[in-house]
Structures are given as structure tokens and as C-alpha cells.
PDB file of C-alpha atoms and ligand atoms in Angstrom:
ATOM      1  CA  MET A   1     134.156  94.858 123.435  1.00  0.00           C
ATOM      2  CA  THR A   2     131.830  95.855 126.300  1.00  0.00           C
ATOM      3  CA  ASP A   3     132.238  98.938 128.511  1.00  0.00           C
ATOM      4  CA  ASN A   4     136.044  98.925 128.357  1.00  0.00           C
ATOM      5  CA  VAL A   5     136.238  96.131 130.928  1.00  0.00           C
ATOM      6  CA  LEU A   6     139.375  95.057 129.093  1.00  0.00           C
ATOM      7  CA  LEU A   7     142.063  97.358 127.758  1.00  0.00           C
ATOM      8  CA  SER A   8     144.575  96.327 125.173  1.00  0.00           C
ATOM      9  CA  GLN A   9     147.777  98.046 124.090  1.00  0.00           C
ATOM     10  CA  GLU A  10     150.183  96.959 121.394  1.00  0.00           C
ATOM     11  CA  ALA A  11     153.804  97.849 120.820  1.00  0.00           C
ATOM     12  CA  ASP A  12     156.671  96.056 119.088  1.00  0.00           C
ATOM     13  CA  GLY A  13     155.098  92.609 119.060  1.00  0.00           C
ATOM     14  CA  ILE A  14     153.947  92.790 122.690  1.00  0.00           C
ATOM     15  CA  VAL A  15     150.253  93.037 123.559  1.00  0.00           C
ATOM     16  CA  THR A  16     149.459  94.221 127.073  1.00  0.00           C
ATOM     17  CA  ILE A  17     145.985  93.267 128.242  1.00  0.00           C
ATOM     18  CA  THR A  18     144.622  95.034 131.311  1.00  0.00           C
ATOM     19  CA  LEU A  19     141.627  93.765 133.280  1.00  0.00           C
ATOM     20  CA  ASN A  20     139.804  97.011 133.806  1.00  0.00           C
ATOM     21  CA  ARG A  21     137.293  96.806 136.638  1.00  0.00           C
ATOM     22  CA  PRO A  22     139.358  98.404 139.410  1.00  0.00           C
ATOM     23  CA  GLU A  23     136.252  99.368 141.395  1.00  0.00           C
ATOM     24  CA  SER A  24     135.605  95.615 141.793  1.00  0.00           C
ATOM     25  CA  MET A  25     139.245  94.622 142.196  1.00  0.00           C
ATOM     26  CA  ASN A  26     139.158  93.495 138.539  1.00  0.00           C
ATOM     27  CA  ALA A  27     136.835  90.628 139.455  1.00  0.00           C
ATOM     28  CA  LEU A  28     135.813  88.474 136.519  1.00  0.00           C
ATOM     29  CA  ASN A  29     132.207  89.030 135.495  1.00  0.00           C
ATOM     30  CA  ARG A  30     130.568  87.693 132.355  1.00  0.00           C
ATOM     31  CA  ALA A  31     131.381  90.832 130.346  1.00  0.00           C
ATOM     32  CA  LEU A  32     135.075  90.647 131.252  1.00  0.00           C
ATOM     33  CA  LEU A  33     135.257  86.934 130.441  1.00  0.00           C
ATOM     34  CA  ALA A  34     133.606  87.563 127.056  1.00  0.00           C
ATOM     35  CA  ALA A  35     136.020  90.394 126.262  1.00  0.00           C
ATOM     36  CA  LEU A  36     139.020  88.299 127.290  1.00  0.00           C
ATOM     37  CA  LYS A  37     137.831  85.359 125.201  1.00  0.00           C
ATOM     38  CA  GLU A  38     137.434  87.610 122.168  1.00  0.00           C
ATOM     39  CA  GLN A  39     141.029  88.855 122.649  1.00  0.00           C
ATOM     40  CA  VAL A  40     142.565  85.420 123.177  1.00  0.00           C
ATOM     41  CA  ASP A  41     140.735  83.969 120.152  1.00  0.00           C
ATOM     42  CA  GLU A  42     142.038  86.808 118.002  1.00  0.00           C
ATOM     43  CA  LEU A  43     145.595  86.610 119.348  1.00  0.00           C
ATOM     44  CA  LEU A  44     145.856  82.962 118.352  1.00  0.00           C
ATOM     45  CA  PHE A  45     146.015  84.031 114.704  1.00  0.00           C
ATOM     46  CA  ARG A  46     148.120  87.196 115.069  1.00  0.00           C
ATOM     47  CA  ARG A  47     151.546  86.336 113.682  1.00  0.00           C
ATOM     48  CA  ASP A  48     152.870  89.828 114.389  1.00  0.00           C
ATOM     49  CA  VAL A  49     152.215  89.416 118.128  1.00  0.00           C
ATOM     50  CA  ARG A  50     154.953  87.542 119.983  1.00  0.00           C
ATOM     51  CA  VAL A  51     154.235  87.962 123.702  1.00  0.00           C
ATOM     52  CA  ILE A  52     151.153  88.755 125.793  1.00  0.00           C
ATOM     53  CA  ILE A  53     151.315  90.514 129.143  1.00  0.00           C
ATOM     54  CA  ILE A  54     148.227  90.368 131.382  1.00  0.00           C
ATOM     55  CA  THR A  55     147.808  92.707 134.313  1.00  0.00           C
ATOM     56  CA  GLY A  56     145.113  94.480 136.334  1.00  0.00           C
ATOM     57  CA  ALA A  57     144.094  98.131 136.377  1.00  0.00           C
ATOM     58  CA  GLY A  58     144.764 100.173 139.509  1.00  0.00           C
ATOM     59  CA  GLU A  59     147.234  99.682 142.297  1.00  0.00           C
ATOM     60  CA  LYS A  60     145.385  97.233 144.531  1.00  0.00           C
ATOM     61  CA  ALA A  61     144.439  94.188 142.551  1.00  0.00           C
ATOM     62  CA  PHE A  62     145.484  91.938 139.697  1.00  0.00           C
ATOM     63  CA  CYS A  63     142.136  90.119 139.923  1.00  0.00           C
ATOM     64  CA  ALA A  64     139.963  89.204 142.914  1.00  0.00           C
ATOM     65  CA  GLY A  65     138.543  86.136 141.169  1.00  0.00           C
ATOM     66  CA  ALA A  66     134.990  85.592 140.058  1.00  0.00           C
ATOM     67  CA  ASP A  67     132.619  88.509 140.556  1.00  0.00           C
ATOM     68  CA  LEU A  68     130.830  87.388 143.694  1.00  0.00           C
ATOM     69  CA  LYS A  69     128.152  90.066 143.403  1.00  0.00           C
ATOM     70  CA  GLU A  70     127.185  88.828 139.944  1.00  0.00           C
ATOM     71  CA  ARG A  71     127.396  85.231 141.232  1.00  0.00           C
ATOM     72  CA  THR A  72     124.812  85.951 143.947  1.00  0.00           C
ATOM     73  CA  GLY A  73     122.105  86.448 141.341  1.00  0.00           C
ATOM     74  CA  MET A  74     122.911  83.347 139.306  1.00  0.00           C
ATOM     75  CA  GLU A  75     120.862  80.156 139.029  1.00  0.00           C
ATOM     76  CA  GLU A  76     122.817  76.897 139.452  1.00  0.00           C
ATOM     77  CA  THR A  77     122.913  76.308 135.693  1.00  0.00           C
ATOM     78  CA  GLU A  78     124.269  79.795 135.129  1.00  0.00           C
ATOM     79  CA  VAL A  79     127.018  79.142 137.683  1.00  0.00           C
ATOM     80  CA  LYS A  80     127.919  75.938 135.822  1.00  0.00           C
ATOM     81  CA  LYS A  81     127.983  77.845 132.522  1.00  0.00           C
ATOM     82  CA  PHE A  82     130.239  80.505 134.054  1.00  0.00           C
ATOM     83  CA  ILE A  83     132.674  77.885 135.382  1.00  0.00           C
ATOM     84  CA  PHE A  84     132.658  76.048 132.036  1.00  0.00           C
ATOM     85  CA  THR A  85     133.419  79.342 130.250  1.00  0.00           C
ATOM     86  CA  ILE A  86     136.216  80.470 132.562  1.00  0.00           C
ATOM     87  CA  ARG A  87     137.873  77.029 132.626  1.00  0.00           C
ATOM     88  CA  ASN A  88     137.879  76.792 128.818  1.00  0.00           C
ATOM     89  CA  LEU A  89     139.075  80.382 128.510  1.00  0.00           C
ATOM     90  CA  PHE A  90     142.044  79.801 130.830  1.00  0.00           C
ATOM     91  CA  THR A  91     142.863  76.592 128.961  1.00  0.00           C
ATOM     92  CA  SER A  92     142.935  78.481 125.673  1.00  0.00           C
ATOM     93  CA  LEU A  93     145.273  80.987 127.306  1.00  0.00           C
ATOM     94  CA  ALA A  94     147.499  78.211 128.680  1.00  0.00           C
ATOM     95  CA  THR A  95     147.699  76.595 125.246  1.00  0.00           C
ATOM     96  CA  LEU A  96     147.956  79.832 123.258  1.00  0.00           C
ATOM     97  CA  ASN A  97     150.758  79.668 120.700  1.00  0.00           C
ATOM     98  CA  LYS A  98     152.578  82.599 122.312  1.00  0.00           C
ATOM     99  CA  PRO A  99     154.052  83.126 125.766  1.00  0.00           C
ATOM    100  CA  VAL A 100     151.817  84.827 128.311  1.00  0.00           C
ATOM    101  CA  ILE A 101     153.341  86.781 131.191  1.00  0.00           C
ATOM    102  CA  ALA A 102     151.127  87.612 134.179  1.00  0.00           C
ATOM    103  CA  GLY A 103     152.108  90.923 135.772  1.00  0.00           C
ATOM    104  CA  ILE A 104     150.528  90.388 139.182  1.00  0.00           C
ATOM    105  CA  ASN A 105     150.123  93.928 140.471  1.00  0.00           C
ATOM    106  CA  GLY A 106     148.339  93.232 143.760  1.00  0.00           C
ATOM    107  CA  ILE A 107     145.644  90.897 145.046  1.00  0.00           C
ATOM    108  CA  ALA A 108     145.177  87.717 143.008  1.00  0.00           C
ATOM    109  CA  LEU A 109     142.591  85.492 144.615  1.00  0.00           C
ATOM    110  CA  GLY A 110     140.633  82.503 143.348  1.00  0.00           C
ATOM    111  CA  GLY A 111     140.227  82.969 139.593  1.00  0.00           C
ATOM    112  CA  GLY A 112     142.901  85.690 139.786  1.00  0.00           C
ATOM    113  CA  THR A 113     145.491  83.151 140.879  1.00  0.00           C
ATOM    114  CA  GLU A 114     144.087  80.681 138.340  1.00  0.00           C
ATOM    115  CA  LEU A 115     144.571  83.273 135.599  1.00  0.00           C
ATOM    116  CA  ALA A 116     148.186  83.659 136.722  1.00  0.00           C
ATOM    117  CA  LEU A 117     148.565  79.858 136.769  1.00  0.00           C
ATOM    118  CA  ALA A 118     147.273  79.636 133.194  1.00  0.00           C
ATOM    119  CA  SER A 119     149.963  82.116 132.168  1.00  0.00           C
ATOM    120  CA  ASP A 120     153.440  80.853 131.306  1.00  0.00           C
ATOM    121  CA  ILE A 121     155.480  83.214 133.486  1.00  0.00           C
ATOM    122  CA  ARG A 122     154.410  85.078 136.625  1.00  0.00           C
ATOM    123  CA  ILE A 123     156.026  88.285 137.868  1.00  0.00           C
ATOM    124  CA  ALA A 124     154.550  89.757 141.049  1.00  0.00           C
ATOM    125  CA  SER A 125     154.836  93.146 142.687  1.00  0.00           C
ATOM    126  CA  THR A 126     156.058  92.969 146.287  1.00  0.00           C
ATOM    127  CA  ASN A 127     152.592  94.019 147.518  1.00  0.00           C
ATOM    128  CA  ALA A 128     150.912  91.091 145.732  1.00  0.00           C
ATOM    129  CA  SER A 129     148.957  88.476 147.595  1.00  0.00           C
ATOM    130  CA  LEU A 130     147.933  85.224 145.967  1.00  0.00           C
ATOM    131  CA  GLY A 131     145.680  82.381 146.968  1.00  0.00           C
ATOM    132  CA  LEU A 132     143.178  79.767 145.942  1.00  0.00           C
ATOM    133  CA  THR A 133     140.654  80.802 148.561  1.00  0.00           C
ATOM    134  CA  GLU A 134     137.597  79.087 147.055  1.00  0.00           C
ATOM    135  CA  THR A 135     137.203  76.479 149.812  1.00  0.00           C
ATOM    136  CA  ARG A 136     136.471  79.389 152.169  1.00  0.00           C
ATOM    137  CA  LEU A 137     133.387  79.963 150.020  1.00  0.00           C
ATOM    138  CA  ALA A 138     132.566  76.244 150.219  1.00  0.00           C
ATOM    139  CA  ILE A 139     133.475  75.688 146.572  1.00  0.00           C
ATOM    140  CA  ILE A 140     136.691  74.543 144.895  1.00  0.00           C
ATOM    141  CA  PRO A 141     138.964  76.171 142.323  1.00  0.00           C
ATOM    142  CA  GLY A 142     137.116  75.628 139.053  1.00  0.00           C
ATOM    143  CA  ALA A 143     139.266  77.307 136.428  1.00  0.00           C
ATOM    144  CA  GLY A 144     142.173  74.881 136.501  1.00  0.00           C
ATOM    145  CA  GLY A 145     143.505  75.647 139.988  1.00  0.00           C
ATOM    146  CA  THR A 146     143.300  72.109 141.380  1.00  0.00           C
ATOM    147  CA  GLN A 147     145.281  70.889 138.367  1.00  0.00           C
ATOM    148  CA  ARG A 148     147.754  73.672 137.599  1.00  0.00           C
ATOM    149  CA  LEU A 149     148.795  74.548 141.159  1.00  0.00           C
ATOM    150  CA  PRO A 150     150.083  71.035 142.067  1.00  0.00           C
ATOM    151  CA  ARG A 151     151.829  70.763 138.702  1.00  0.00           C
ATOM    152  CA  LEU A 152     153.618  74.039 139.402  1.00  0.00           C
ATOM    153  CA  ILE A 153     154.481  73.882 143.109  1.00  0.00           C
ATOM    154  CA  GLY A 154     154.032  70.195 144.003  1.00  0.00           C
ATOM    155  CA  ILE A 155     151.106  68.269 145.394  1.00  0.00           C
ATOM    156  CA  GLY A 156     151.846  68.722 149.110  1.00  0.00           C
ATOM    157  CA  LYS A 157     152.080  72.503 149.067  1.00  0.00           C
ATOM    158  CA  ALA A 158     149.132  72.763 146.661  1.00  0.00           C
ATOM    159  CA  LYS A 159     146.956  70.706 149.006  1.00  0.00           C
ATOM    160  CA  GLU A 160     148.002  72.869 151.932  1.00  0.00           C
ATOM    161  CA  LEU A 161     147.100  76.066 150.108  1.00  0.00           C
ATOM    162  CA  ILE A 162     143.810  74.783 148.667  1.00  0.00           C
ATOM    163  CA  PHE A 163     142.656  73.044 151.882  1.00  0.00           C
ATOM    164  CA  THR A 164     143.396  76.074 154.071  1.00  0.00           C
ATOM    165  CA  GLY A 165     142.458  78.736 151.501  1.00  0.00           C
ATOM    166  CA  ARG A 166     145.455  80.632 152.877  1.00  0.00           C
ATOM    167  CA  ARG A 167     146.840  83.638 151.056  1.00  0.00           C
ATOM    168  CA  VAL A 168     150.580  83.879 150.361  1.00  0.00           C
ATOM    169  CA  SER A 169     152.651  87.023 150.081  1.00  0.00           C
ATOM    170  CA  ALA A 170     154.798  87.764 147.036  1.00  0.00           C
ATOM    171  CA  ASP A 171     157.890  86.658 149.006  1.00  0.00           C
ATOM    172  CA  GLU A 172     156.365  83.297 149.918  1.00  0.00           C
ATOM    173  CA  ALA A 173     155.032  82.882 146.367  1.00  0.00           C
ATOM    174  CA  LEU A 174     158.585  83.302 145.096  1.00  0.00           C
ATOM    175  CA  GLU A 175     159.963  80.885 147.680  1.00  0.00           C
ATOM    176  CA  ILE A 176     157.511  78.099 146.744  1.00  0.00           C
ATOM    177  CA  GLY A 177     157.871  78.659 142.996  1.00  0.00           C
ATOM    178  CA  LEU A 178     154.398  80.082 142.505  1.00  0.00           C
ATOM    179  CA  VAL A 179     155.904  83.150 140.842  1.00  0.00           C
ATOM    180  CA  ASN A 180     159.089  83.476 138.810  1.00  0.00           C
ATOM    181  CA  LYS A 181     160.144  86.835 140.119  1.00  0.00           C
ATOM    182  CA  THR A 182     159.105  89.737 142.340  1.00  0.00           C
ATOM    183  CA  CYS A 183     159.804  93.442 142.059  1.00  0.00           C
ATOM    184  CA  GLU A 184     158.596  96.752 143.422  1.00  0.00           C
ATOM    185  CA  ALA A 185     155.150  97.704 142.157  1.00  0.00           C
ATOM    186  CA  HIS A 186     156.349 100.696 140.128  1.00  0.00           C
ATOM    187  CA  LYS A 187     158.826  98.485 138.256  1.00  0.00           C
ATOM    188  CA  LEU A 188     156.385  95.683 137.461  1.00  0.00           C
ATOM    189  CA  MET A 189     155.515  96.627 133.886  1.00  0.00           C
ATOM    190  CA  ASP A 190     159.187  97.304 133.099  1.00  0.00           C
ATOM    191  CA  GLU A 191     160.138  93.862 134.428  1.00  0.00           C
ATOM    192  CA  CYS A 192     157.393  92.202 132.374  1.00  0.00           C
ATOM    193  CA  LYS A 193     158.517  94.085 129.272  1.00  0.00           C
ATOM    194  CA  LYS A 194     162.161  93.214 129.915  1.00  0.00           C
ATOM    195  CA  MET A 195     161.231  89.530 130.024  1.00  0.00           C
ATOM    196  CA  ALA A 196     159.063  89.952 126.912  1.00  0.00           C
ATOM    197  CA  SER A 197     161.904  91.729 125.086  1.00  0.00           C
ATOM    198  CA  MET A 198     164.249  88.804 125.685  1.00  0.00           C
ATOM    199  CA  ILE A 199     161.614  86.481 124.254  1.00  0.00           C
ATOM    200  CA  LEU A 200     161.338  88.797 121.206  1.00  0.00           C
ATOM    201  CA  GLU A 201     164.996  88.021 120.418  1.00  0.00           C
ATOM    202  CA  THR A 202     164.197  84.338 119.921  1.00  0.00           C
ATOM    203  CA  GLY A 203     162.702  82.442 116.993  1.00  0.00           C
ATOM    204  CA  PRO A 204     158.874  82.607 116.969  1.00  0.00           C
ATOM    205  CA  ILE A 205     158.395  79.058 115.688  1.00  0.00           C
ATOM    206  CA  ALA A 206     160.918  77.801 118.262  1.00  0.00           C
ATOM    207  CA  ILE A 207     158.967  79.434 121.089  1.00  0.00           C
ATOM    208  CA  GLU A 208     155.650  78.062 119.847  1.00  0.00           C
ATOM    209  CA  GLN A 209     157.106  74.568 119.621  1.00  0.00           C
ATOM    210  CA  ALA A 210     158.902  74.821 122.972  1.00  0.00           C
ATOM    211  CA  LYS A 211     155.674  75.858 124.713  1.00  0.00           C
ATOM    212  CA  TYR A 212     153.804  73.026 123.028  1.00  0.00           C
ATOM    213  CA  ALA A 213     156.483  70.454 123.906  1.00  0.00           C
ATOM    214  CA  ILE A 214     156.594  71.530 127.570  1.00  0.00           C
ATOM    215  CA  ASN A 215     152.805  71.677 127.971  1.00  0.00           C
ATOM    216  CA  ALA A 216     152.083  68.420 126.178  1.00  0.00           C
ATOM    217  CA  GLY A 217     155.141  66.560 127.469  1.00  0.00           C
ATOM    218  CA  ILE A 218     154.547  67.282 131.147  1.00  0.00           C
ATOM    219  CA  GLU A 219     151.249  65.366 130.949  1.00  0.00           C
ATOM    220  CA  THR A 220     152.906  62.137 129.786  1.00  0.00           C
ATOM    221  CA  ASP A 221     155.687  59.717 130.731  1.00  0.00           C
ATOM    222  CA  ILE A 222     159.260  60.723 129.847  1.00  0.00           C
ATOM    223  CA  ASN A 223     159.513  58.597 126.688  1.00  0.00           C
ATOM    224  CA  THR A 224     156.280  59.938 125.234  1.00  0.00           C
ATOM    225  CA  GLY A 225     157.466  63.411 126.240  1.00  0.00           C
ATOM    226  CA  LEU A 226     160.744  62.909 124.431  1.00  0.00           C
ATOM    227  CA  GLY A 227     158.772  61.847 121.349  1.00  0.00           C
ATOM    228  CA  ILE A 228     156.752  65.059 121.584  1.00  0.00           C
ATOM    229  CA  GLU A 229     159.990  67.053 121.925  1.00  0.00           C
ATOM    230  CA  SER A 230     161.465  65.293 118.914  1.00  0.00           C
ATOM    231  CA  ASN A 231     158.436  66.042 116.720  1.00  0.00           C
ATOM    232  CA  ALA A 232     158.382  69.649 117.883  1.00  0.00           C
ATOM    233  CA  TYR A 233     162.102  69.983 117.099  1.00  0.00           C
ATOM    234  CA  TRP A 234     161.621  68.561 113.589  1.00  0.00           C
ATOM    235  CA  LEU A 235     159.219  71.400 112.813  1.00  0.00           C
ATOM    236  CA  THR A 236     161.978  73.950 113.429  1.00  0.00           C
ATOM    237  CA  ILE A 237     164.466  72.273 111.079  1.00  0.00           C
ATOM    238  CA  PRO A 238     163.059  73.333 107.683  1.00  0.00           C
ATOM    239  CA  THR A 239     162.511  76.944 108.816  1.00  0.00           C
ATOM    240  CA  GLU A 240     164.198  79.994 107.309  1.00  0.00           C
ATOM    241  CA  ASP A 241     164.724  81.233 110.858  1.00  0.00           C
ATOM    242  CA  ARG A 242     166.929  78.272 111.740  1.00  0.00           C
ATOM    243  CA  LEU A 243     169.212  79.049 108.790  1.00  0.00           C
ATOM    244  CA  GLU A 244     169.138  82.752 109.707  1.00  0.00           C
ATOM    245  CA  GLY A 245     170.305  81.841 113.233  1.00  0.00           C
ATOM    246  CA  LEU A 246     173.277  79.942 111.869  1.00  0.00           C
ATOM    247  CA  THR A 247     174.101  82.669 109.322  1.00  0.00           C
ATOM    248  CA  ALA A 248     173.897  85.419 111.926  1.00  0.00           C
ATOM    249  CA  PHE A 249     176.215  83.437 114.193  1.00  0.00           C
ATOM    250  CA  ARG A 250     178.730  83.059 111.394  1.00  0.00           C
ATOM    251  CA  GLU A 251     178.472  86.753 110.475  1.00  0.00           C
ATOM    252  CA  LYS A 252     178.697  87.824 114.147  1.00  0.00           C
ATOM    253  CA  ARG A 253     175.441  89.809 114.038  1.00  0.00           C
ATOM    254  CA  LYS A 254     172.016  89.650 115.667  1.00  0.00           C
ATOM    255  CA  PRO A 255     169.621  87.327 113.867  1.00  0.00           C
ATOM    256  CA  GLU A 256     166.467  88.730 112.315  1.00  0.00           C
ATOM    257  CA  TYR A 257     163.771  86.138 112.715  1.00  0.00           C
ATOM    258  CA  LYS A 258     160.584  86.275 110.658  1.00  0.00           C
ATOM    259  CA  GLY A 259     158.574  83.358 111.996  1.00  0.00           C
ATOM    260  CA  LYS A 260     159.103  81.480 108.733  1.00  0.00           C
TER     261      LYS A 260
HETATM  262  N1  LIG B 301     133.658  90.125 143.308  1.00  0.00           N
HETATM  263  C1  LIG B 301     132.975  91.276 143.298  1.00  0.00           C
HETATM  264  N2  LIG B 301     133.410  92.395 143.920  1.00  0.00           N
HETATM  265  C2  LIG B 301     134.564  92.303 144.599  1.00  0.00           C
HETATM  266  C3  LIG B 301     135.321  91.119 144.656  1.00  0.00           C
HETATM  267  C4  LIG B 301     134.813  89.992 143.969  1.00  0.00           C
HETATM  268  N3  LIG B 301     135.482  88.828 143.923  1.00  0.00           N
HETATM  269  N4  LIG B 301     136.413  91.344 145.417  1.00  0.00           N
HETATM  270  C5  LIG B 301     136.346  92.634 145.802  1.00  0.00           C
HETATM  271  N5  LIG B 301     135.235  93.202 145.321  1.00  0.00           N
HETATM  272  C6  LIG B 301     134.756  94.575 145.519  1.00  0.00           C
HETATM  273  C7  LIG B 301     134.233  94.778 146.932  1.00  0.00           C
HETATM  274  O1  LIG B 301     132.920  94.283 147.052  1.00  0.00           O
HETATM  275  C8  LIG B 301     134.342  96.277 147.071  1.00  0.00           C
HETATM  276  O2  LIG B 301     133.283  96.897 146.396  1.00  0.00           O
HETATM  277  P1  LIG B 301     132.240  97.851 147.211  1.00  0.00           P
HETATM  278  O3  LIG B 301     133.111  99.000 147.641  1.00  0.00           O
HETATM  279  O4  LIG B 301     131.233  98.208 146.177  1.00  0.00           O
HETATM  280  O5  LIG B 301     131.735  97.041 148.336  1.00  0.00           O
HETATM  281  C9  LIG B 301     135.610  96.592 146.287  1.00  0.00           C
HETATM  282  O6  LIG B 301     135.852  95.484 145.410  1.00  0.00           O
HETATM  283  C10 LIG B 301     136.824  96.736 147.177  1.00  0.00           C
HETATM  284  O7  LIG B 301     136.916  95.565 147.975  1.00  0.00           O
HETATM  285  P2  LIG B 301     137.037  95.592 149.584  1.00  0.00           P
HETATM  286  O8  LIG B 301     136.563  94.273 150.098  1.00  0.00           O
HETATM  287  O9  LIG B 301     136.370  96.808 150.126  1.00  0.00           O
HETATM  288  O10 LIG B 301     138.604  95.758 149.725  1.00  0.00           O
HETATM  289  P3  LIG B 301     139.564  95.120 150.817  1.00  0.00           P
HETATM  290  O11 LIG B 301     140.914  95.647 150.497  1.00  0.00           O
HETATM  291  O12 LIG B 301     139.011  95.305 152.172  1.00  0.00           O
HETATM  292  O13 LIG B 301     139.528  93.537 150.515  1.00  0.00           O
HETATM  293  C11 LIG B 301     139.633  91.536 149.129  1.00  0.00           C
HETATM  294  C12 LIG B 301     139.912  93.039 149.256  1.00  0.00           C
HETATM  295  C13 LIG B 301     139.941  91.134 147.705  1.00  0.00           C
HETATM  296  C14 LIG B 301     140.502  90.764 150.098  1.00  0.00           C
HETATM  297  C15 LIG B 301     138.166  91.244 149.472  1.00  0.00           C
HETATM  298  O14 LIG B 301     137.345  92.112 148.704  1.00  0.00           O
HETATM  299  C16 LIG B 301     137.759  89.837 149.160  1.00  0.00           C
HETATM  300  O15 LIG B 301     137.996  88.945 149.962  1.00  0.00           O
HETATM  301  N6  LIG B 301     137.131  89.607 147.980  1.00  0.00           N
HETATM  302  C17 LIG B 301     136.704  88.292 147.586  1.00  0.00           C
HETATM  303  C18 LIG B 301     137.847  87.541 146.971  1.00  0.00           C
HETATM  304  C19 LIG B 301     137.514  86.099 146.732  1.00  0.00           C
HETATM  305  O16 LIG B 301     137.092  85.364 147.612  1.00  0.00           O
HETATM  306  N7  LIG B 301     137.710  85.670 145.488  1.00  0.00           N
HETATM  307  C20 LIG B 301     137.501  84.305 145.101  1.00  0.00           C
HETATM  308  C21 LIG B 301     136.242  84.207 144.355  1.00  0.00           C
HETATM  309  S1  LIG B 301     135.936  82.524 143.912  1.00  0.00           S
END
């Protein structure tokens, strides 16, 4: 990993990833993208990790999007390569076999909001400010924003926000469904961990299949989606965890799931 642009902490099945370029509002440069890709690729195969939390270092920003200083020196082909890399990276995060919680601790603009959109659950501090502001730079969201924002908040509101490049406060983000929850900045990590801890109580294979069924099903018609749900459900039936859930219920105790 390069220059500690990304920090990673592990405890009890939760990995907390921190974008660590606070002097640049945690803007995404090539080094940070490479470090994040390395992490995500590794996490895909970590069976002991159940939930990922992504946040930004410092008190001001979650992520101010692409590093515009680095961008200034790029040839057109390099810009295309950067966009290709960030879009694929966010897609691998969105399809990762574990839930990802974005702890939005301040400004999240452009790619910062797209990173939050690629996460499964978004919790924002009350001082957060989100926006797909790319059109103000005469470009468009290129890391999934034009696709994930309308799917999350509806096409009308998404068009408004992308066409105007307007920023929304944490309160408005909550109102329009762009974030799941808001809390005071000093409680943000606790709130993310509380959410993660509830997920830890569930069956790992169930969560993986639920995420897959939701992600894949939402892209299809209802009958195809129900077929996807059915297939995903079938995979949970032969698991030891399913039997453990039933046994624990009968024995009036907490289940101990093993992801088997
Ligand atoms: N890329 C590179 N550096 C960035 C950055 C970005 N996307 N966003 C902020 N920074 C840097 C600033 O250049 C500044 O560094 P400097 O002190 O060396 O000049 C530092 O972070 C602090 O930012 P500053 O602009 O002084 O803080 P602010 O509170 O006045 O404003 C923002 C913060 C985020 C609103 C403002 O920096 C901004 O609009 N950034 C661009 C965001 C954007 O358009 N992102 C979408 C990219 S597609």
C-alpha cells in the first residue's frame, strides 16, 4: 500500500477503511484508488470479515471526489483510464459479498457521493454535504452516479441534483432517501458500528445471498427478480447455519453462525 493513503482497522469481523488524504479532502488520486482496489479485492475472499465501514480521515471531508489537481496534468487517455478504474472499483464494492456501510463524515462530492452510492448503507454526520457536482466542471458523474442515484432516490430528483450540481445537506439527504440515517459527527463511528453489529448477528450466507438477490433483482422485471430470490434462498437451505438458527430458537438462545 502506498504512503498510507488508505488506513484499515479490523475488529470482531468489521473492517474499517479510512480514506487518508485529509489535506486534499480525501480526494481520490491514482494511489488511493489503487490502495482501495487492493483492499476490496482482498476482502472478497476474507470469510472472517462480515461488514466493511468506509469513512474519511479528518473532520471536514468524507471524500471530495476525484483529485482535480492530479486530473489537471492528465492526457485525455489517462482521464479515460482513471474513470474506467474508478467505475470498475465502485462496481466491485457495490457487488462485494459483504455489506458496506459508508460513514459520511463531512463533504462528499462527485466521486465521494458515488462512493457512498456504491455502498449498501449510508450514515451521515449532521455536518455532511453531498452532491454530484460534476456538471459544474462540464463533465458528468462517471463512477456510477448517473445510474445509482436515480435507482436510489428516483429519476426526477436525481435529474434535478445532477443537472443543477446542487449540494444537499445531511437533513435533505435523509429526507430524499439519499442516506439511511444522520447523527452528530462525534457519534458517527458508533452509529456505523451499531449497524454493523446488528448485521454480525445474522447468517453470513443469508446476507451474501440477500445482497445478491436485491442487487441483481432490482435490474430485472418482478418475475425474473422473484426467480433470482428463489435461487438465492435455495442456497441457504442446505446450510448448517439455517439448522443452527432453528435449534437456537428451540433452545431459546442466541444462534452462533459460522458461515457454513
Ligand atoms: N481534488 C484535489 N484537491 C482538493 C479537492 C479535489 N477534489 N477538493 C479539495 N481539495 C483541496 C483543496 O485544493 C485545498 O488544498 P490547498 O489548501 O492545497 O489548496 C484543500 O483540499 C482544502 O480545500 P478548500 O477548497 O480550501 O476547502 P473549502 O472548505 O473552502 O472547500 C470544497 C471544500 C470541497 C467545497 C472545495 O475544495 C471543492 O469544491 N472541491 C472540489 C470538489 C469537486 O468538485 N469534486 C468533484 C470532482 S469530479
